[in-house]
Amino acid sequence: MIDDNLMEMLMQAACDNGASDLLIEVGDPPLLRVHGELTPLDMDPLEPEDTEKLMKAITTPANIESVMTKGGADFGYAFGDQARFRVSVFKAKSHIGLVLRRIPNDMIPLDAIGLPDQIKELLYKPRGLILVTGPTGSGKTTTLTSMLNFINENRACHIITIEDPIEYYHNHKKSMVTQREIGADVPSFAEAIRRALRQDPDVILVGEMRDLETMGAAITAAETGHLVFGTLHTTGAASTVDRIVGSFPTDQQGQVRMQLSVGLVAVISQLLIPRIDRPGRVGAFEIMVNTPSIASMIRDGNTHRIISDIQTGAKFGMQTLDSHLLSLYTSGIISYEEFISKSRDPDTQVQKLREMNGD
């Protein structure tokens, strides 16, 4: 049988090794994801009774019931003062598995994220929609948390976060921060946004815009005088706009384009890439800031032309993903393989490199 304190030891190992994730499944030893790579711990493969015992060490009876009846449960778990974990418990081949995403207690300052200084100006906007997008594990939560912490430290306002589950805990600083968890405090994102509008918010964070109702509620909140932050699993500004518009019925899409053209403040699309200059990963960003020209493209359905405005919008803090990747590569921060594989237009990137090298 496994040690009664094994789960605590595994979470400690995740913290000590700087792991982003701890993976626990039957038939394998526990795995740590460090700098994007999976590494097994020096342990025997886990048996079904082991993973069940590990699950019960951190899971409430209500969540255990959800696992048994619905096949899974997601919740936050505080590991002392070292970190919080976003826990996903699930059934696979009738056995219990767990994945714990480590949420460090220390918030990364906005300056250290790698975003241009002009982004700070957007955080003083009185209203509008700021979207942070990218695949799972690309650091969206970290970026959003840093933005909210900047507002918390520099503006006197009421911030409401709606999350599933709550990841980072925000203390009241210059702002008051109200954090609500789906399932524990309110039944759904859309319902939480509607209720939030009666709670005198200045800033609203929507942890995930995962359905039509939530998207509609977030857009409406941004229209009615609130600064709204949200996330989507999209890549690039144009595809983000298209994804939102395409989620609505055809007869509503014109109205949604109009709403976005007026209410969208910025889209920040990001990836996390392994560094070669030192251990760790670095963020690569595409940044679109809404201008009258881009607003016109959104309104008229010409989103394919947005990239050209991003390429020439440096004075607004805009940059393409490819330009940032080129900068990271030429600065010796990422490898050539990552530079090429993550680029949207690798042929053009290679040509730019040749021109820079005088070839």
Short mmCIF file of C-alpha atoms in Angstrom, two decimals:
data_model
loop_
_atom_site.label_atom_id
_atom_site.label_comp_id
_atom_site.label_asym_id
_atom_site.label_seq_id
_atom_site.Cartn_x
_atom_site.Cartn_y
_atom_site.Cartn_z
CA MET A 1 0.00 0.00 0.00
CA ILE A 2 1.14 3.55 -0.66
CA ASP A 3 2.14 5.94 2.10
CA ASP A 4 -0.71 7.96 3.64
CA ASN A 5 1.26 11.14 2.96
CA LEU A 6 2.07 10.33 -0.67
CA MET A 7 -0.24 12.94 -2.17
CA GLU A 8 1.38 15.64 -0.07
CA MET A 9 4.82 14.36 -1.13
CA LEU A 10 3.80 14.45 -4.81
CA MET A 11 2.54 18.02 -4.60
CA GLN A 12 5.76 18.98 -2.80
CA ALA A 13 7.74 17.39 -5.63
CA ALA A 14 5.74 19.41 -8.16
CA CYS A 15 6.58 22.62 -6.28
CA ASP A 16 10.25 21.73 -5.74
CA ASN A 17 10.78 20.88 -9.42
CA GLY A 18 8.86 23.85 -10.80
CA ALA A 19 6.40 21.52 -12.53
CA SER A 20 3.38 22.96 -14.31
CA ASP A 21 1.40 19.72 -13.93
CA LEU A 22 1.27 16.50 -11.92
CA LEU A 23 -0.31 13.53 -13.75
CA ILE A 24 -1.56 10.45 -11.89
CA GLU A 25 -2.96 7.36 -13.66
CA VAL A 26 -3.10 3.61 -13.13
CA GLY A 27 -0.23 1.69 -14.75
CA ASP A 28 2.35 4.49 -14.64
CA PRO A 29 4.33 6.16 -11.88
CA PRO A 30 3.26 9.78 -11.23
CA LEU A 31 4.53 12.15 -13.93
CA LEU A 32 5.68 15.76 -13.66
CA ARG A 33 5.53 18.17 -16.59
CA VAL A 34 8.55 20.45 -16.27
CA HIS A 35 9.20 23.11 -18.96
CA GLY A 36 6.75 21.27 -21.19
CA GLU A 37 8.41 17.83 -20.89
CA LEU A 38 6.89 14.85 -19.02
CA THR A 39 9.20 13.14 -16.51
CA PRO A 40 8.24 10.07 -14.42
CA LEU A 41 9.03 10.11 -10.70
CA ASP A 42 11.19 7.29 -9.34
CA MET A 43 8.27 5.17 -8.15
CA ASP A 44 6.52 1.91 -9.02
CA PRO A 45 3.54 2.09 -11.39
CA LEU A 46 0.33 2.94 -9.57
CA GLU A 47 -2.38 0.37 -8.92
CA PRO A 48 -6.14 1.16 -9.04
CA GLU A 49 -6.36 1.30 -5.23
CA ASP A 50 -3.41 3.74 -5.20
CA THR A 51 -5.02 6.33 -7.45
CA GLU A 52 -8.31 6.02 -5.57
CA LYS A 53 -6.53 6.65 -2.28
CA LEU A 54 -4.67 9.63 -3.74
CA MET A 55 -7.93 11.03 -5.03
CA LYS A 56 -9.64 10.70 -1.63
CA ALA A 57 -6.74 12.52 0.05
CA ILE A 58 -7.70 15.85 -1.58
CA THR A 59 -11.27 15.43 -2.86
CA THR A 60 -14.42 16.37 -0.95
CA PRO A 61 -17.29 13.87 -0.62
CA ALA A 62 -19.40 16.00 -2.99
CA ASN A 63 -16.71 15.89 -5.69
CA ILE A 64 -16.14 12.17 -5.14
CA GLU A 65 -19.87 11.69 -5.73
CA SER A 66 -19.54 13.70 -8.96
CA VAL A 67 -16.66 11.47 -10.10
CA MET A 68 -18.65 8.32 -9.42
CA THR A 69 -21.90 9.50 -11.01
CA LYS A 70 -20.72 11.87 -13.77
CA GLY A 71 -17.22 10.55 -14.47
CA GLY A 72 -15.27 13.57 -13.29
CA ALA A 73 -14.89 16.67 -11.12
CA ASP A 74 -12.82 19.87 -11.28
CA PHE A 75 -11.88 21.96 -8.26
CA GLY A 76 -9.14 24.07 -6.68
CA TYR A 77 -6.93 22.81 -3.87
CA ALA A 78 -4.63 24.92 -1.66
CA PHE A 79 -1.30 23.28 -0.81
CA GLY A 80 -0.41 25.28 2.28
CA ASP A 81 1.17 28.61 1.40
CA GLN A 82 3.29 27.18 -1.43
CA ALA A 83 0.79 26.88 -4.27
CA ARG A 84 -2.73 26.15 -5.37
CA PHE A 85 -3.61 23.33 -7.71
CA ARG A 86 -6.38 23.20 -10.28
CA VAL A 87 -7.44 19.57 -9.96
CA SER A 88 -9.23 17.46 -12.56
CA VAL A 89 -10.32 14.02 -11.32
CA PHE A 90 -11.69 11.60 -13.91
CA LYS A 91 -12.52 7.99 -14.63
CA ALA A 92 -10.61 6.17 -17.39
CA LYS A 93 -11.04 2.44 -18.10
CA SER A 94 -13.14 2.41 -14.91
CA HIS A 95 -10.13 3.56 -12.85
CA ILE A 96 -9.45 6.91 -11.18
CA GLY A 97 -6.99 9.39 -12.70
CA LEU A 98 -5.96 12.90 -11.67
CA VAL A 99 -4.23 15.87 -13.27
CA LEU A 100 -3.13 18.72 -11.01
CA ARG A 101 -2.16 22.03 -12.64
CA ARG A 102 0.11 24.00 -10.30
CA ILE A 103 -0.86 27.63 -9.75
CA PRO A 104 2.06 29.43 -8.06
CA ASN A 105 1.07 31.78 -5.24
CA ASP A 106 3.40 34.50 -6.55
CA MET A 107 1.89 36.57 -9.36
CA ILE A 108 4.25 37.46 -12.20
CA PRO A 109 4.54 41.25 -12.64
CA LEU A 110 3.12 42.49 -15.92
CA ASP A 111 6.56 43.75 -16.97
CA ALA A 112 7.98 40.22 -16.68
CA ILE A 113 5.28 38.61 -18.86
CA GLY A 114 6.82 39.99 -22.05
CA LEU A 115 3.96 42.23 -23.21
CA PRO A 116 4.63 45.72 -24.63
CA ASP A 117 4.20 48.69 -22.27
CA GLN A 118 1.23 49.99 -24.31
CA ILE A 119 -0.84 47.11 -22.90
CA LYS A 120 -0.91 48.88 -19.52
CA GLU A 121 -2.80 51.77 -21.12
CA LEU A 122 -5.61 49.38 -22.09
CA LEU A 123 -6.07 48.37 -18.45
CA TYR A 124 -7.28 51.88 -17.63
CA LYS A 125 -10.13 51.66 -20.18
CA PRO A 126 -13.55 52.24 -18.58
CA ARG A 127 -15.29 49.67 -20.77
CA GLY A 128 -14.78 47.09 -23.50
CA LEU A 129 -13.69 43.50 -24.07
CA ILE A 130 -10.09 42.25 -23.78
CA LEU A 131 -9.56 38.65 -24.89
CA VAL A 132 -6.57 36.44 -24.07
CA THR A 133 -6.46 33.42 -26.36
CA GLY A 134 -4.34 30.37 -27.05
CA PRO A 135 -4.25 26.60 -26.66
CA THR A 136 -4.48 24.84 -23.30
CA GLY A 137 -1.32 25.36 -21.26
CA SER A 138 -0.24 28.51 -23.11
CA GLY A 139 -0.21 30.72 -20.01
CA LYS A 140 -3.54 32.54 -20.53
CA THR A 141 -4.39 32.38 -16.81
CA THR A 142 -1.00 33.79 -15.84
CA THR A 143 -1.38 36.71 -18.26
CA LEU A 144 -4.90 37.51 -17.09
CA THR A 145 -3.87 37.27 -13.44
CA SER A 146 -1.00 39.71 -14.01
CA MET A 147 -3.38 42.15 -15.73
CA LEU A 148 -5.92 41.95 -12.92
CA ASN A 149 -3.19 42.36 -10.31
CA PHE A 150 -1.98 45.50 -12.14
CA ILE A 151 -5.51 46.92 -12.00
CA ASN A 152 -5.83 45.87 -8.35
CA GLU A 153 -2.63 47.75 -7.49
CA ASN A 154 -3.23 50.86 -9.59
CA ARG A 155 -6.98 51.50 -9.80
CA ALA A 156 -9.67 51.97 -7.17
CA CYS A 157 -12.45 49.82 -8.58
CA HIS A 158 -14.54 46.69 -7.99
CA ILE A 159 -13.20 43.59 -9.76
CA ILE A 160 -15.40 40.49 -10.06
CA THR A 161 -13.82 37.24 -11.25
CA ILE A 162 -15.89 34.27 -12.43
CA GLU A 163 -13.82 31.09 -12.57
CA ASP A 164 -14.12 27.31 -12.79
CA PRO A 165 -12.40 26.75 -10.41
CA ILE A 166 -10.78 29.81 -8.76
CA GLU A 167 -7.06 29.60 -9.46
CA TYR A 168 -5.14 32.60 -8.16
CA TYR A 169 -6.43 34.26 -4.98
CA HIS A 170 -6.42 38.07 -5.15
CA ASN A 171 -6.20 40.12 -1.96
CA HIS A 172 -7.91 43.49 -1.79
CA LYS A 173 -5.33 46.17 -2.65
CA LYS A 174 -6.34 49.49 -4.20
CA SER A 175 -9.36 47.66 -5.62
CA MET A 176 -11.92 45.36 -4.04
CA VAL A 177 -11.83 41.87 -5.59
CA THR A 178 -14.84 39.54 -5.48
CA GLN A 179 -14.07 35.99 -6.68
CA ARG A 180 -16.89 33.60 -7.54
CA GLU A 181 -16.52 29.92 -8.40
CA ILE A 182 -18.81 28.05 -10.80
CA GLY A 183 -20.62 25.27 -8.97
CA ALA A 184 -19.79 26.57 -5.50
CA ASP A 185 -21.00 30.19 -5.65
CA VAL A 186 -23.05 30.41 -8.85
CA PRO A 187 -24.36 27.79 -11.30
CA SER A 188 -22.94 28.99 -14.64
CA PHE A 189 -20.75 31.63 -16.30
CA ALA A 190 -23.69 33.29 -18.07
CA GLU A 191 -25.74 33.44 -14.87
CA ALA A 192 -22.73 34.83 -12.96
CA ILE A 193 -22.24 37.61 -15.53
CA ARG A 194 -25.92 38.57 -15.38
CA ARG A 195 -25.81 38.71 -11.59
CA ALA A 196 -22.49 40.58 -11.63
CA LEU A 197 -24.13 43.48 -13.48
CA ARG A 198 -26.19 44.10 -10.30
CA GLN A 199 -23.11 44.03 -8.07
CA ASP A 200 -21.56 47.37 -9.08
CA PRO A 201 -18.52 45.99 -10.95
CA ASP A 202 -15.98 48.04 -12.86
CA VAL A 203 -14.00 45.02 -14.12
CA ILE A 204 -15.28 41.49 -14.81
CA LEU A 205 -13.13 38.45 -15.56
CA VAL A 206 -14.91 35.60 -17.34
CA GLY A 207 -12.66 32.57 -16.85
CA GLU A 208 -13.81 30.86 -20.03
CA MET A 209 -16.19 31.96 -22.79
CA ARG A 210 -17.17 28.41 -23.59
CA ASP A 211 -20.68 28.78 -25.00
CA LEU A 212 -23.00 31.11 -26.88
CA GLU A 213 -24.85 32.30 -23.78
CA THR A 214 -21.62 33.24 -22.00
CA MET A 215 -20.23 35.02 -25.08
CA GLY A 216 -23.44 37.03 -25.44
CA ALA A 217 -23.49 37.97 -21.75
CA ALA A 218 -19.81 39.04 -21.85
CA ILE A 219 -20.31 41.20 -24.96
CA THR A 220 -23.35 42.84 -23.37
CA ALA A 221 -21.43 43.52 -20.14
CA ALA A 222 -18.64 45.17 -22.15
CA GLU A 223 -21.23 47.31 -23.97
CA THR A 224 -22.88 48.50 -20.78
CA GLY A 225 -19.88 50.21 -19.22
CA HIS A 226 -17.62 47.47 -17.84
CA LEU A 227 -14.10 46.34 -18.69
CA VAL A 228 -14.48 42.62 -19.38
CA PHE A 229 -11.67 40.06 -19.69
CA GLY A 230 -12.23 36.63 -21.21
CA THR A 231 -10.40 33.65 -22.69
CA LEU A 232 -10.90 31.52 -25.79
CA HIS A 233 -9.01 28.52 -27.15
CA THR A 234 -8.27 30.24 -30.44
CA THR A 235 -5.04 31.27 -32.16
CA GLY A 236 -4.76 34.76 -33.63
CA ALA A 237 -6.95 37.84 -33.60
CA ALA A 238 -8.81 37.20 -36.86
CA SER A 239 -9.74 33.62 -35.96
CA THR A 240 -10.87 34.80 -32.52
CA VAL A 241 -13.30 37.30 -34.04
CA ASP A 242 -14.51 34.71 -36.55
CA ARG A 243 -14.98 32.12 -33.80
CA ILE A 244 -17.15 34.45 -31.72
CA VAL A 245 -19.24 35.62 -34.68
CA GLY A 246 -19.59 32.06 -36.02
CA SER A 247 -20.92 30.84 -32.67
CA PHE A 248 -24.10 32.89 -33.16
CA PRO A 249 -27.03 32.06 -35.46
CA THR A 250 -26.70 33.51 -38.94
CA ASP A 251 -29.41 36.10 -38.39
CA GLN A 252 -27.53 37.51 -35.36
CA GLN A 253 -24.03 37.60 -36.82
CA GLY A 254 -24.31 41.07 -38.31
CA GLN A 255 -25.32 42.49 -34.95
CA VAL A 256 -22.47 40.67 -33.18
CA ARG A 257 -19.95 42.04 -35.69
CA MET A 258 -21.26 45.52 -34.98
CA GLN A 259 -21.03 44.95 -31.21
CA LEU A 260 -17.46 43.63 -31.47
CA SER A 261 -16.35 46.45 -33.77
CA VAL A 262 -17.37 48.93 -31.08
CA GLY A 263 -16.70 46.98 -27.88
CA LEU A 264 -13.57 44.92 -28.56
CA VAL A 265 -10.50 46.57 -27.02
CA ALA A 266 -7.77 44.02 -27.79
CA VAL A 267 -6.98 40.40 -28.53
CA ILE A 268 -3.80 38.92 -27.05
CA SER A 269 -2.99 35.51 -28.53
CA GLN A 270 -0.14 33.57 -26.97
CA LEU A 271 2.00 30.43 -26.96
CA LEU A 272 4.54 29.12 -24.44
CA ILE A 273 7.82 27.96 -25.98
CA PRO A 274 10.81 26.21 -24.37
CA ARG A 275 13.82 28.49 -23.87
CA ILE A 276 17.35 27.55 -24.90
CA ASP A 277 19.15 30.37 -23.04
CA ARG A 278 18.10 29.08 -19.60
CA PRO A 279 15.58 26.64 -18.08
CA GLY A 280 11.95 27.56 -18.52
CA ARG A 281 9.56 28.74 -21.19
CA VAL A 282 8.89 32.12 -22.78
CA GLY A 283 5.65 33.64 -24.03
CA ALA A 284 5.25 34.46 -27.72
CA PHE A 285 2.46 36.96 -28.39
CA GLU A 286 0.29 38.26 -31.21
CA ILE A 287 -1.37 41.48 -30.11
CA MET A 288 -4.24 43.25 -31.85
CA VAL A 289 -5.52 46.57 -30.51
CA ASN A 290 -8.82 47.75 -31.96
CA THR A 291 -8.47 50.86 -34.12
CA PRO A 292 -11.03 52.57 -36.41
CA SER A 293 -9.52 50.66 -39.35
CA ILE A 294 -9.73 47.27 -37.63
CA ALA A 295 -13.22 48.08 -36.33
CA SER A 296 -14.31 48.65 -39.93
CA MET A 297 -12.85 45.27 -40.97
CA ILE A 298 -14.68 43.50 -38.15
CA ARG A 299 -17.95 45.24 -38.98
CA ASP A 300 -17.69 44.46 -42.69
CA GLY A 301 -16.53 40.84 -42.23
CA ASN A 302 -13.06 41.48 -43.67
CA THR A 303 -11.17 39.86 -40.80
CA HIS A 304 -8.60 38.34 -43.19
CA ARG A 305 -7.20 41.86 -43.63
CA ILE A 306 -6.61 42.42 -39.89
CA ILE A 307 -3.11 40.92 -40.01
CA SER A 308 -1.88 43.73 -42.31
CA ASP A 309 -2.96 46.36 -39.75
CA ILE A 310 -1.28 44.40 -36.95
CA GLN A 311 1.97 44.40 -38.97
CA THR A 312 1.94 48.21 -39.16
CA GLY A 313 0.45 48.92 -35.72
CA ALA A 314 3.58 48.90 -33.53
CA LYS A 315 2.84 52.39 -32.20
CA PHE A 316 -0.36 51.00 -30.65
CA GLY A 317 1.51 48.06 -29.11
CA MET A 318 0.52 45.64 -31.87
CA GLN A 319 2.73 42.82 -33.11
CA THR A 320 2.30 39.66 -35.15
CA LEU A 321 3.19 36.28 -33.70
CA ASP A 322 5.76 35.77 -36.46
CA SER A 323 7.54 39.06 -35.72
CA HIS A 324 7.77 38.17 -32.03
CA LEU A 325 9.05 34.67 -32.83
CA LEU A 326 11.72 36.18 -35.10
CA SER A 327 12.79 38.50 -32.29
CA LEU A 328 12.94 35.63 -29.78
CA TYR A 329 15.02 33.52 -32.16
CA THR A 330 17.49 36.24 -33.15
CA SER A 331 17.91 37.08 -29.45
CA GLY A 332 19.00 33.50 -28.77
CA ILE A 333 15.98 32.70 -26.58
CA ILE A 334 14.27 29.96 -28.64
CA SER A 335 15.59 27.32 -31.03
CA TYR A 336 15.40 27.44 -34.82
CA GLU A 337 13.09 24.40 -34.77
CA GLU A 338 10.60 26.12 -32.45
CA PHE A 339 10.90 29.37 -34.40
CA ILE A 340 9.94 27.66 -37.66
CA SER A 341 7.36 25.18 -36.32
CA LYS A 342 5.40 27.86 -34.44
CA SER A 343 5.45 30.44 -37.25
CA ARG A 344 2.26 31.07 -39.22
CA ASP A 345 4.24 31.72 -42.42
CA PRO A 346 7.57 29.85 -42.10
CA ASP A 347 8.62 30.49 -45.72
CA THR A 348 8.46 34.25 -45.18
CA GLN A 349 10.31 33.88 -41.87
CA VAL A 350 13.15 32.01 -43.58
CA GLN A 351 13.33 34.74 -46.24
CA LYS A 352 13.51 37.45 -43.56
CA LEU A 353 16.34 35.60 -41.86
CA ARG A 354 18.25 35.41 -45.15
CA GLU A 355 17.81 39.14 -45.70
CA MET A 356 19.00 39.87 -42.16
CA ASN A 357 22.07 37.71 -42.77
CA GLY A 358 22.74 39.35 -46.13
CA ASP A 359 22.08 36.15 -48.13
#
